[in-house]
Amino acid sequence: MRYLEGISRASAGRTRMAKALIALLLAAVPAQAQVAGACPPPKKLAAGACVTACPGGYEDRGRDCVYRNQSR
């Protein structure tokens, strides 16, 4: 019976560790949502950042910039 109690304690410890890891990962995610509506006008979303103009290699599609591979 003691063996089973040890397993449940270890499991509870892993659960706490997993919850702490998830909370840490969520805190590391940028506050900005990864959708075009996340950028205030007149900015656009390009590669996860709000920019005023699409950088080279990106196609302007209004509120977002879409990467276009130029090597084809």
PDB file of C-alpha atoms in Angstrom:
ATOM      1  CA  MET A   1       0.000   0.000   0.000  1.00  0.00           C
ATOM      2  CA  ARG A   2       2.895   2.379   0.739  1.00  0.00           C
ATOM      3  CA  TYR A   3       4.142   1.834  -2.792  1.00  0.00           C
ATOM      4  CA  LEU A   4       0.839   3.124  -4.202  1.00  0.00           C
ATOM      5  CA  GLU A   5       0.951   6.188  -1.931  1.00  0.00           C
ATOM      6  CA  GLY A   6       4.404   7.001  -3.290  1.00  0.00           C
ATOM      7  CA  ILE A   7       3.111   6.776  -6.845  1.00  0.00           C
ATOM      8  CA  SER A   8       0.232   9.161  -6.147  1.00  0.00           C
ATOM      9  CA  ARG A   9       2.614  11.685  -4.523  1.00  0.00           C
ATOM     10  CA  ALA A  10       4.972  11.481  -7.501  1.00  0.00           C
ATOM     11  CA  SER A  11       2.044  11.888  -9.872  1.00  0.00           C
ATOM     12  CA  ALA A  12       0.830  14.951  -7.972  1.00  0.00           C
ATOM     13  CA  GLY A  13       4.333  16.421  -8.161  1.00  0.00           C
ATOM     14  CA  ARG A  14       4.464  15.875 -11.925  1.00  0.00           C
ATOM     15  CA  THR A  15       1.033  17.469 -12.293  1.00  0.00           C
ATOM     16  CA  ARG A  16       2.167  20.562 -10.380  1.00  0.00           C
ATOM     17  CA  MET A  17       5.348  20.699 -12.471  1.00  0.00           C
ATOM     18  CA  ALA A  18       3.365  20.403 -15.710  1.00  0.00           C
ATOM     19  CA  LYS A  19       0.989  23.188 -14.648  1.00  0.00           C
ATOM     20  CA  ALA A  20       3.938  25.433 -13.738  1.00  0.00           C
ATOM     21  CA  LEU A  21       5.587  24.726 -17.097  1.00  0.00           C
ATOM     22  CA  ILE A  22       2.390  25.541 -18.983  1.00  0.00           C
ATOM     23  CA  ALA A  23       1.993  28.799 -17.053  1.00  0.00           C
ATOM     24  CA  LEU A  24       5.603  29.707 -17.838  1.00  0.00           C
ATOM     25  CA  LEU A  25       5.158  28.976 -21.541  1.00  0.00           C
ATOM     26  CA  LEU A  26       1.962  31.013 -21.706  1.00  0.00           C
ATOM     27  CA  ALA A  27       3.735  33.934 -20.053  1.00  0.00           C
ATOM     28  CA  ALA A  28       6.457  33.745 -22.722  1.00  0.00           C
ATOM     29  CA  VAL A  29       3.950  34.080 -25.588  1.00  0.00           C
ATOM     30  CA  PRO A  30       3.776  37.639 -26.928  1.00  0.00           C
ATOM     31  CA  ALA A  31       0.781  39.592 -25.721  1.00  0.00           C
ATOM     32  CA  GLN A  32      -0.101  40.369 -29.328  1.00  0.00           C
ATOM     33  CA  ALA A  33      -2.459  37.924 -31.030  1.00  0.00           C
ATOM     34  CA  GLN A  34      -1.202  36.466 -34.309  1.00  0.00           C
ATOM     35  CA  VAL A  35      -4.077  37.716 -36.458  1.00  0.00           C
ATOM     36  CA  ALA A  36      -4.335  40.717 -38.742  1.00  0.00           C
ATOM     37  CA  GLY A  37      -6.938  42.351 -36.498  1.00  0.00           C
ATOM     38  CA  ALA A  38      -4.396  42.557 -33.671  1.00  0.00           C
ATOM     39  CA  CYS A  39      -2.550  45.481 -35.271  1.00  0.00           C
ATOM     40  CA  PRO A  40      -4.099  48.921 -34.894  1.00  0.00           C
ATOM     41  CA  PRO A  41      -4.753  50.777 -38.165  1.00  0.00           C
ATOM     42  CA  PRO A  42      -2.800  51.698 -40.312  1.00  0.00           C
ATOM     43  CA  LYS A  43      -0.342  48.960 -39.310  1.00  0.00           C
ATOM     44  CA  LYS A  44      -0.223  45.498 -40.869  1.00  0.00           C
ATOM     45  CA  LEU A  45       0.795  42.081 -39.575  1.00  0.00           C
ATOM     46  CA  ALA A  46       4.017  40.672 -41.088  1.00  0.00           C
ATOM     47  CA  ALA A  47       5.818  37.660 -39.592  1.00  0.00           C
ATOM     48  CA  GLY A  48       4.120  38.167 -36.220  1.00  0.00           C
ATOM     49  CA  ALA A  49       4.948  41.874 -35.922  1.00  0.00           C
ATOM     50  CA  CYS A  50       2.966  45.029 -36.590  1.00  0.00           C
ATOM     51  CA  VAL A  51       4.614  47.071 -39.345  1.00  0.00           C
ATOM     52  CA  THR A  52       3.682  50.181 -41.320  1.00  0.00           C
ATOM     53  CA  ALA A  53       4.781  48.733 -44.684  1.00  0.00           C
ATOM     54  CA  CYS A  54       5.358  45.184 -45.878  1.00  0.00           C
ATOM     55  CA  PRO A  55       9.054  44.253 -45.906  1.00  0.00           C
ATOM     56  CA  GLY A  56      10.827  42.906 -48.995  1.00  0.00           C
ATOM     57  CA  GLY A  57       9.604  39.470 -50.023  1.00  0.00           C
ATOM     58  CA  TYR A  58       6.142  40.039 -48.546  1.00  0.00           C
ATOM     59  CA  GLU A  59       2.972  40.674 -50.554  1.00  0.00           C
ATOM     60  CA  ASP A  60       0.658  43.405 -49.286  1.00  0.00           C
ATOM     61  CA  ARG A  61      -2.851  42.067 -48.705  1.00  0.00           C
ATOM     62  CA  GLY A  62      -4.411  44.985 -46.885  1.00  0.00           C
ATOM     63  CA  ARG A  63      -4.206  44.357 -43.129  1.00  0.00           C
ATOM     64  CA  ASP A  64      -1.571  41.602 -43.440  1.00  0.00           C
ATOM     65  CA  CYS A  65       1.602  40.860 -45.364  1.00  0.00           C
ATOM     66  CA  VAL A  66       2.059  37.374 -46.828  1.00  0.00           C
ATOM     67  CA  TYR A  67       5.550  35.961 -47.414  1.00  0.00           C
ATOM     68  CA  ARG A  68       6.261  35.092 -51.021  1.00  0.00           C
ATOM     69  CA  ASN A  69       9.235  32.836 -51.794  1.00  0.00           C
ATOM     70  CA  GLN A  70      11.242  34.648 -54.476  1.00  0.00           C
ATOM     71  CA  SER A  71      13.489  31.671 -55.333  1.00  0.00           C
ATOM     72  CA  ARG A  72      10.929  29.912 -57.549  1.00  0.00           C
TER      73      ARG A  72
END
